[in-house]
Structures are given as C-alpha cells and as structure tokens.
XYZ file of C-alpha atoms in Angstrom:
488
model
C 80.185 -31.659 3.422
C 77.737 -33.532 5.664
C 74.753 -31.673 7.084
C 75.937 -32.208 10.666
C 79.487 -31.005 9.977
C 80.240 -27.630 11.637
C 80.477 -24.672 9.273
C 83.524 -22.457 8.946
C 82.241 -18.949 8.316
C 85.672 -17.500 7.719
C 86.773 -13.947 8.455
C 83.921 -11.521 8.920
C 85.173 -7.950 8.875
C 83.397 -4.655 9.513
C 82.570 -2.771 6.330
C 83.698 0.813 5.701
C 80.058 1.811 6.118
C 80.411 1.039 9.841
C 84.000 2.192 10.289
C 83.261 4.183 13.458
C 81.023 1.769 15.322
C 83.880 0.762 17.610
C 84.314 4.400 18.646
C 80.616 4.709 19.395
C 80.681 1.559 21.508
C 83.565 2.886 23.618
C 82.459 6.441 24.407
C 80.164 7.500 27.227
C 77.178 9.770 26.853
C 79.065 12.533 28.700
C 81.798 12.371 26.047
C 79.129 12.705 23.384
C 77.528 15.656 25.177
C 80.866 17.482 25.457
C 81.374 17.346 21.695
C 77.799 18.391 21.018
C 78.328 22.186 20.677
C 81.016 21.818 18.008
C 78.880 19.339 16.048
C 75.881 21.677 16.169
C 78.043 24.618 14.973
C 79.432 22.494 12.154
C 75.941 21.434 11.072
C 74.618 24.988 11.196
C 77.496 26.236 9.024
C 76.667 23.571 6.471
C 72.961 24.441 6.563
C 73.780 28.131 6.130
C 76.026 27.350 3.168
C 73.245 25.331 1.514
C 70.463 27.891 2.049
C 70.754 30.819 4.488
C 67.025 31.554 4.186
C 65.871 28.022 5.003
C 68.465 27.613 7.763
C 67.370 30.882 9.396
C 63.694 29.950 9.030
C 64.226 26.526 10.583
C 66.049 27.835 13.660
C 63.851 30.910 14.127
C 60.576 29.007 13.821
C 61.759 26.299 16.228
C 62.724 28.981 18.755
C 59.346 30.649 18.344
C 57.710 27.255 18.838
C 59.459 27.016 22.205
C 58.305 30.527 23.125
C 54.686 29.676 22.343
C 55.008 26.423 24.308
C 56.068 28.427 27.355
C 53.339 30.987 26.740
C 50.719 28.230 26.486
C 51.853 26.684 29.787
C 51.673 30.027 31.559
C 48.218 30.646 30.119
C 47.194 27.198 31.385
C 47.761 28.487 34.918
C 45.107 31.113 34.314
C 42.664 28.484 33.054
C 43.231 26.208 36.054
C 43.094 29.119 38.506
C 39.688 30.127 37.148
C 38.350 26.570 37.161
C 39.595 25.864 40.706
C 38.218 29.085 42.147
C 35.098 29.408 44.312
C 31.651 29.940 42.824
C 29.138 28.329 40.473
C 30.573 26.171 37.690
C 29.193 28.305 34.798
C 30.805 31.408 36.305
C 34.149 29.636 36.666
C 33.993 28.398 33.050
C 33.214 31.927 31.821
C 36.088 33.314 33.873
C 38.444 30.717 32.325
C 37.491 31.551 28.722
C 40.002 34.434 28.196
C 42.874 32.273 29.452
C 41.520 29.331 27.476
C 41.557 31.481 24.333
C 45.209 32.331 25.044
C 46.018 28.617 25.443
C 44.304 27.811 22.142
C 46.065 30.691 20.380
C 49.435 29.601 21.761
C 48.788 25.996 20.669
C 47.767 27.102 17.173
C 50.789 29.372 16.828
C 53.111 26.658 18.136
C 51.674 24.181 15.599
C 52.113 26.750 12.826
C 55.713 27.416 13.872
C 56.500 23.713 13.979
C 54.899 23.159 10.564
C 56.868 26.069 9.104
C 60.092 24.795 10.667
C 59.407 21.315 9.272
C 58.807 22.759 5.806
C 62.029 24.781 5.896
C 63.957 21.765 7.204
C 62.510 19.571 4.429
C 63.722 22.163 1.916
C 67.200 22.093 3.460
C 67.673 18.336 3.066
C 67.996 18.108 -0.760
C 70.045 21.302 -0.910
C 72.580 19.973 1.599
C 72.791 16.643 -0.252
C 73.447 18.416 -3.551
C 76.032 20.750 -1.985
C 78.044 17.944 -0.379
C 77.862 15.685 -3.445
C 79.024 18.484 -5.756
C 81.881 19.299 -3.400
C 83.004 15.669 -3.212
C 82.851 14.893 -6.926
C 84.232 18.288 -7.878
C 87.346 17.354 -5.878
C 87.616 13.690 -6.896
C 87.581 14.659 -10.576
C 90.341 17.271 -10.142
C 92.931 15.680 -7.849
C 96.133 14.470 -9.419
C 95.664 11.013 -10.914
C 98.457 9.594 -8.760
C 96.238 10.136 -5.693
C 94.216 7.093 -6.787
C 97.343 4.968 -6.430
C 97.602 5.986 -2.753
C 95.808 3.360 -0.604
C 95.185 5.884 2.175
C 93.503 8.306 -0.222
C 91.413 5.526 -1.725
C 90.226 4.292 1.692
C 89.277 7.777 2.879
C 87.476 8.365 -0.438
C 85.411 5.222 0.046
C 84.417 6.286 3.576
C 83.541 9.804 2.427
C 81.568 8.502 -0.561
C 79.748 5.604 1.114
C 78.788 7.232 4.413
C 80.082 10.804 4.720
C 77.943 12.241 1.935
C 74.969 10.084 2.899
C 74.792 11.470 6.456
C 75.343 15.147 5.602
C 71.655 16.020 5.570
C 71.013 13.801 8.615
C 73.728 15.655 10.562
C 71.820 18.885 10.035
C 68.451 17.272 10.838
C 69.822 15.737 14.033
C 71.434 19.031 15.048
C 68.115 20.807 14.533
C 66.363 18.102 16.569
C 68.895 18.620 19.370
C 68.332 22.380 19.323
C 64.541 21.954 19.191
C 64.492 19.532 22.132
C 66.851 21.765 24.137
C 64.591 24.752 23.443
C 61.602 22.730 24.645
C 63.327 21.802 27.911
C 64.539 25.396 28.396
C 61.019 26.715 27.824
C 59.601 24.366 30.453
C 62.378 25.216 32.907
C 61.683 28.925 32.376
C 57.969 28.428 33.029
C 58.626 26.490 36.237
C 61.097 29.123 37.382
C 58.490 31.827 36.861
C 55.784 29.851 38.667
C 57.977 29.028 41.694
C 61.790 28.544 42.023
C 61.395 25.306 43.994
C 59.734 23.676 40.972
C 63.038 23.584 39.040
C 64.630 20.910 41.275
C 61.394 18.924 40.896
C 61.894 19.013 37.117
C 65.311 17.385 37.518
C 63.861 14.811 39.870
C 61.229 13.903 37.275
C 63.391 13.749 34.154
C 66.695 12.256 35.374
C 65.360 8.683 35.787
C 63.889 8.853 32.296
C 67.188 10.188 30.972
C 69.106 7.307 32.562
C 66.692 4.737 31.136
C 66.792 6.305 27.654
C 70.609 6.427 27.571
C 70.940 2.904 28.949
C 68.509 1.438 26.435
C 70.010 3.355 23.493
C 73.590 2.303 24.318
C 72.521 -1.312 24.836
C 70.768 -1.443 21.461
C 73.659 0.332 19.735
C 76.317 -2.031 21.064
C 74.199 -5.032 20.104
C 73.731 -3.714 16.577
C 77.493 -3.098 16.442
C 78.182 -6.706 17.393
C 75.770 -7.906 14.691
C 77.358 -5.973 11.825
C 79.792 -8.726 10.731
C 77.062 -11.386 10.865
C 74.646 -9.245 8.897
C 77.323 -8.504 6.345
C 77.999 -12.249 5.960
C 74.266 -12.927 5.663
C 73.965 -10.267 2.963
C 76.877 -11.795 1.007
C 75.328 -15.280 1.127
C 71.920 -13.867 0.146
C 73.507 -12.195 -2.877
C 75.055 -15.501 -3.944
C 71.687 -17.220 -3.702
C 69.760 -14.557 -5.621
C 72.227 -12.828 -7.980
C 72.244 -13.482 -11.715
C 76.051 -13.669 -11.989
C 76.318 -16.524 -9.483
C 73.079 -18.313 -10.451
C 74.687 -20.697 -12.964
C 77.516 -21.748 -10.651
C 75.176 -22.201 -7.668
C 73.372 -24.777 -9.780
C 76.318 -26.394 -11.544
C 78.276 -26.820 -8.293
C 75.093 -27.865 -6.390
C 75.809 -25.140 -3.827
C 72.173 -24.446 -2.923
C 71.916 -26.679 0.159
C 75.324 -25.655 1.486
C 74.632 -21.928 1.079
C 71.198 -22.249 2.689
C 72.798 -24.054 5.659
C 75.340 -21.294 6.000
C 72.647 -18.603 5.708
C 70.542 -20.352 8.343
C 73.513 -20.618 10.719
C 74.223 -16.883 10.510
C 70.532 -15.954 10.672
C 70.027 -18.126 13.783
C 73.038 -16.543 15.479
C 71.579 -13.117 14.698
C 68.178 -14.199 16.012
C 69.680 -15.423 19.306
C 71.456 -12.087 19.831
C 68.260 -10.135 19.143
C 66.265 -12.306 21.546
C 68.858 -11.665 24.276
C 68.679 -7.953 23.463
C 64.881 -7.993 23.820
C 65.238 -9.553 27.279
C 67.900 -7.062 28.393
C 65.971 -4.097 26.983
C 62.833 -5.203 28.804
C 64.787 -5.436 32.050
C 66.361 -2.008 31.519
C 62.984 -0.523 30.625
C 61.394 -1.986 33.760
C 64.203 -0.622 35.938
C 63.983 2.757 34.201
C 60.222 2.884 34.574
C 60.525 1.889 38.226
C 62.972 4.725 38.900
C 60.882 7.021 36.716
C 57.761 6.098 38.684
C 59.637 6.701 41.933
C 60.808 10.094 40.665
C 57.325 11.042 39.526
C 55.891 9.872 42.847
C 58.387 12.069 44.703
C 57.432 14.997 42.477
C 53.743 14.540 43.259
C 54.544 14.173 46.943
C 56.606 17.362 46.851
C 53.797 19.171 45.048
C 51.381 17.900 47.710
C 53.607 19.267 50.458
C 53.865 22.630 48.675
C 50.093 22.721 48.346
C 49.611 21.737 51.999
C 51.815 24.558 53.263
C 50.233 26.960 50.743
C 53.593 27.596 49.030
C 51.915 27.315 45.617
C 48.298 27.464 44.505
C 46.541 24.447 43.030
C 46.556 25.963 39.530
C 50.356 26.288 39.592
C 50.693 22.651 40.695
C 48.491 21.544 37.792
C 50.574 23.564 35.326
C 53.761 22.114 36.829
C 52.512 18.579 36.160
C 51.795 19.448 32.511
C 55.177 21.196 32.171
C 57.082 18.236 33.600
C 55.326 15.839 31.216
C 56.297 18.111 28.320
C 59.905 18.203 29.552
C 60.042 14.398 29.696
C 59.007 14.182 26.030
C 61.588 16.802 25.024
C 64.263 14.977 27.026
C 63.553 11.698 25.255
C 63.930 13.467 21.894
C 67.141 15.134 23.086
C 68.735 11.842 24.148
C 67.977 10.170 20.830
C 69.026 13.136 18.689
C 72.267 13.646 20.630
C 73.351 10.021 20.243
C 72.465 10.091 16.553
C 74.220 13.399 15.913
C 77.452 12.185 17.496
C 77.608 9.019 15.409
C 76.762 10.817 12.185
C 79.240 13.547 13.080
C 82.059 10.975 13.072
C 81.262 9.958 9.507
C 80.742 13.526 8.374
C 84.141 14.404 9.868
C 85.561 11.727 7.533
C 83.978 13.619 4.643
C 85.447 16.964 5.773
C 88.908 15.454 6.319
C 88.821 13.833 2.890
C 87.860 17.133 1.272
C 90.726 18.903 3.062
C 93.166 16.193 1.916
C 91.850 16.327 -1.660
C 92.203 20.114 -1.751
C 95.859 19.735 -0.781
C 96.314 17.366 -3.737
C 94.860 19.759 -6.334
C 97.355 21.137 -8.842
C 98.221 24.771 -8.275
C 97.777 27.566 -10.827
C 99.940 27.198 -13.960
C 100.831 30.290 -16.043
C 101.683 28.665 -19.403
C 99.268 27.675 -22.186
C 99.749 24.285 -23.844
C 101.102 24.575 -27.408
C 98.670 23.856 -30.255
C 101.209 21.457 -31.819
C 104.746 20.238 -31.265
C 107.708 18.914 -33.206
C 108.938 16.644 -30.429
C 108.131 15.423 -26.922
C 111.168 14.979 -24.689
C 111.349 13.281 -21.287
C 114.612 14.208 -19.599
C 115.910 12.070 -16.686
C 112.415 11.197 -15.468
C 111.985 9.332 -12.160
C 108.629 8.300 -10.724
C 107.605 6.273 -7.643
C 104.047 5.217 -6.826
C 102.726 6.116 -3.367
C 103.715 3.475 -0.821
C 106.122 1.706 -3.210
C 109.658 0.886 -2.058
C 111.216 1.094 -5.518
C 110.629 3.636 -8.313
C 108.615 2.515 -11.330
C 110.861 4.665 -13.526
C 114.399 5.709 -12.698
C 116.289 8.385 -14.676
C 114.526 7.614 -17.992
C 115.031 9.841 -21.030
C 113.243 9.593 -24.378
C 112.395 11.733 -27.399
C 109.330 11.198 -29.603
C 109.182 13.263 -32.813
C 106.043 14.511 -34.485
C 104.545 11.845 -36.773
C 106.437 8.958 -35.199
C 104.654 5.811 -34.032
C 106.439 4.434 -30.976
C 105.776 1.201 -29.076
C 107.102 0.603 -25.573
C 108.069 -3.048 -25.185
C 109.085 -4.706 -21.953
C 108.142 -7.054 -19.138
C 105.126 -6.542 -16.924
C 105.885 -3.887 -14.344
C 108.801 -2.405 -16.276
C 107.120 1.043 -16.419
C 105.674 1.164 -19.949
C 102.234 2.454 -18.931
C 103.743 4.778 -16.342
C 106.008 6.408 -18.931
C 103.110 6.771 -21.379
C 101.008 8.506 -18.718
C 103.864 10.854 -17.882
C 104.299 11.801 -21.565
C 100.537 12.413 -21.802
C 100.594 14.623 -18.710
C 98.491 12.293 -16.553
C 101.323 11.801 -14.048
C 104.014 14.269 -13.040
C 107.504 12.821 -12.471
C 109.109 13.072 -9.040
C 112.200 14.416 -10.741
C 113.160 15.185 -14.314
C 111.225 17.184 -16.884
C 108.875 16.583 -19.808
C 108.890 19.110 -22.686
C 106.615 19.663 -25.641
C 109.178 21.447 -27.767
C 110.321 24.226 -25.404
C 107.272 24.094 -23.110
C 107.816 22.554 -19.673
C 104.657 20.587 -18.822
C 105.041 21.463 -15.143
C 104.121 25.033 -16.105
C 100.994 24.047 -18.081
C 97.499 23.653 -16.631
C 96.626 19.912 -16.628
C 93.129 20.649 -17.973
C 94.568 22.726 -20.837
C 97.117 20.024 -21.657
C 94.542 17.231 -21.727
C 92.406 19.069 -24.259
C 95.278 18.422 -26.693
C 95.853 14.742 -25.958
C 93.873 11.587 -26.670
C 94.355 8.486 -24.537
C 92.932 5.012 -25.170
C 93.491 3.100 -21.952
C 94.236 -0.602 -21.825
C 91.378 -1.043 -19.328
C 89.057 1.478 -20.892
C 85.792 2.741 -19.444
C 82.461 1.729 -20.945
C 80.612 5.018 -20.738
C 76.836 4.737 -20.047
C 76.131 7.572 -22.518
C 74.659 7.976 -25.988
C 76.751 7.225 -29.077
C 77.189 10.980 -29.654
C 78.684 11.553 -26.227
C 80.858 8.433 -26.435
C 82.458 10.040 -29.489
C 82.594 13.696 -28.420
C 83.370 13.003 -24.726
C 81.938 16.362 -23.708
C 83.841 18.445 -26.301
C 81.279 18.687 -29.122
C 82.796 20.320 -32.231
C 79.719 20.123 -34.406
C 77.949 17.486 -36.469
C 80.483 17.514 -39.291
C 83.320 16.528 -36.919
C 81.036 14.008 -35.191
C 80.076 12.268 -38.462
C 83.678 12.275 -39.680
C 84.890 10.627 -36.471
C 82.056 8.112 -36.514
C-alpha cells in the first residue's frame, strides 16, 4: 500500500464496557433527575448490606456537616452585625468575638464531620467491591453449565463482569456525593429563609445560570467522549499490535510497522481534531454560562442593594447572603456532576443486578437424594437435548447403558453429540427429556455438587490451572499426603 493511499479502518464497534453510552447521549438532565431517588435508594441498600455501621456513619456525618454549615452561616451574621455597628473599631472587634468563636467552632466541627464521613466512605468502598464480586462469582460458579451455551447469558455476564462490578462502589460514592451536595444546598436555603424570605428567590437567580452552564458543558463533553469511543478502541487495538509480544514477530516478518503506524496516526489525528473542536465549543459554552452567571450575580447584588436601600434587611444579613449564595453555587456544581455520574453508573449497575436475578433463576433447586457411592451401571433412557438458541437438538431420543468396569468410546462425526452425551452421563448437563440413572438413582433427584464429587472429567479443551502442583492434583478436595503422593 502506498503512503498516500486512503486507509480503510474497517468496522469500529462500541465495546461492552460502553454499552449504555447511547442511552446517556439521548436522555435529558430532567430524565436523569427523575430517576435519581430510586438510584440513591438502591445505592444506600447496597451500602447498608456491605456495612450498616459505615453506611450510617457516612450519611449521619454528612448531614451533621450540613447542619454545622448552616450554623456557621448564621453565626457569620452576628460577626458582620458587630463589625458593621457604630462605635470604635476595637469595641466592634470585641463585640464580634463571641460570634466569631461560634463561626470557628462551626467550621471546625464541619471539617471534623466531613473528615469522619470521608473515612467511613473510604471504608465502605472495599467492602462493597468484595460484596458484589462474591455475589457475582458465587452465582457464575453455580449456574447450570448449559447457561454458558446461551449467548444472551454470556453477553449479560460480560457486561456485569466488565463494568457492573467495577462501578458498584462508585454508585455508592456518587449517591453519597449527591446527598451531600443536596444537603449543602438545603442548608443554605434554610439559612436564607431564616434571614429573610425574599432571599430564597435570589438564591435561584444566582445558581440557575451556573446550573445551565454546568449541565450544558457536561453533556457536551459526554457526547463527544461517546463519539470517540470507537476511535479510541481502534487506536488501542493498533497500539497492542505494535507493542505486544505475541504480534511482535509477525509485525517484523510482514514489515507491518509503517502501515500500522500510519493507521495509528490516522485514528489519533481524527481523535485530536474532535478534541480540538470540543475545546472550542466548551470555551464558548463556558463564556455564555459565565455571562449569564455574571448577569444573575449582578441582579442578585442589585436586589440586595435595593433591599438595603429600603431597609428590608440589615447590612450584616446581606453579607451573609452573599457568602451563602457562593456556598450554594459550589454545592450545585458538585450536585450536577454527581447526578450525571450516578445515572450513568446506575445503568451499568442495573446490568449487574439483572444478571444476578437471571443467574439466580438458573440455579438448580434443592435435590433430596444423595448420590450413590458406587454403581453397577449407568443408563441413559430416551435422552433428548437441545442447546440454547439451536434449531435442532444435539441429541434426539438416545439410549445407552454403560456397565461398571467397561471402557466405552463414542465415535462419530463432528457435531454428532459425542461430547454432549458424555456431559449428560457425567451430570454436567441435564437432558430436556429422558432420564439418566446410576443404578436405580435418577440423577434429576441428586444434588449436582454431590454428584460431581463422585465423577472425574478430563475435558478435551482442559484448563491450565494457575495453582501449585498440589492443588492441580487435589483440585480443592485434599485427602491427605498419602493419596496425593499416590496420585502423583
């Protein structure tokens, strides 16, 4: 291929890791906000299941932090009132000291509450990760083997494993961030309502432009990142080919280096162009947002000036209102970010919950019969079995008897059902119809775990276990050194 010849990049598909990005790109922020309460409840249930003590500490300490924020703002009014009063400066400073001490105490307590909440939240993270991982792998190792032949099950497993488990702790963190930011805004609104009812509309006037700018910028960046996913995936694949050991020999023998670098550069340049356009659009949105935000803030100051001019509020209250509104703007920015993040992560965590519910439906039910210690014959009677999604059965009305001590080989063409029949006789698959007996024991009445303790299977495509030699022999059922040495 000549250097000036256009490159064909082929199909670039979205990975399972980003399976819900199209949903995120389509929904509005109002849609996200409507689903917020259920996501927060879901996250709190998970946190409580991981550690009730740490979950309670995190929420309680964040709430107390909001209370002390409000208390500090109210105490600030006392400080400003004393400083703005008539009289010599030293007298005014002395008069402000009690209120100043309250402000300092409130700030210290708020910092302590936030530190305690952060510590409890940091403790929650590994516990939630362990809980969700144990739940997932506890189910995947127990479902009927035939579930792995169901493409739908396999796809949902990959989504749950790749992203669902990974975001579990982040779902809780984001939910806590949402609650914390909402508490902060509520605390400020409560303070303004106490100071003067007319200050509440001024709060909305100050924060709404910032909210619009934050949502606009976040959605713009998200949709751009969504559009870049296929390109970044292609770039990652090419980078792996250039740097991986397995492909290193062929890259050299086929002289692929220049071609792959050209392809990498083409994708990287396309990504760069998109990011440069994003930077321009974000700057424009930020300027518009800041312009509206400045206008809103200017109107707030003008309104405060009018209230001061008509003596509706004292100067100290106006000063506290300015501080409160600034605090609300910071909390609002955190709320916008956390809400957007929680919604996206909630989609992937819902995949995890749906997979777990599906896997639980696929677990074998309780079986009353114990597997026999030995048998004289294994009989399959009129066995039929069809793989999930297949149009034709792999086995149809097959009967066979294998006596104790016999060595039997199944011979036939590829796809004739040899492996399927062997797995049914070993209890790894259950037939759709027909019955398998070990002597007089119907295997449908025997616990699969109990049955498998009495069978040994060497698979055609066997697993290479990354364990010690001892565990590769005992496979988790150690019967002592004598048995180990004999087997070895």
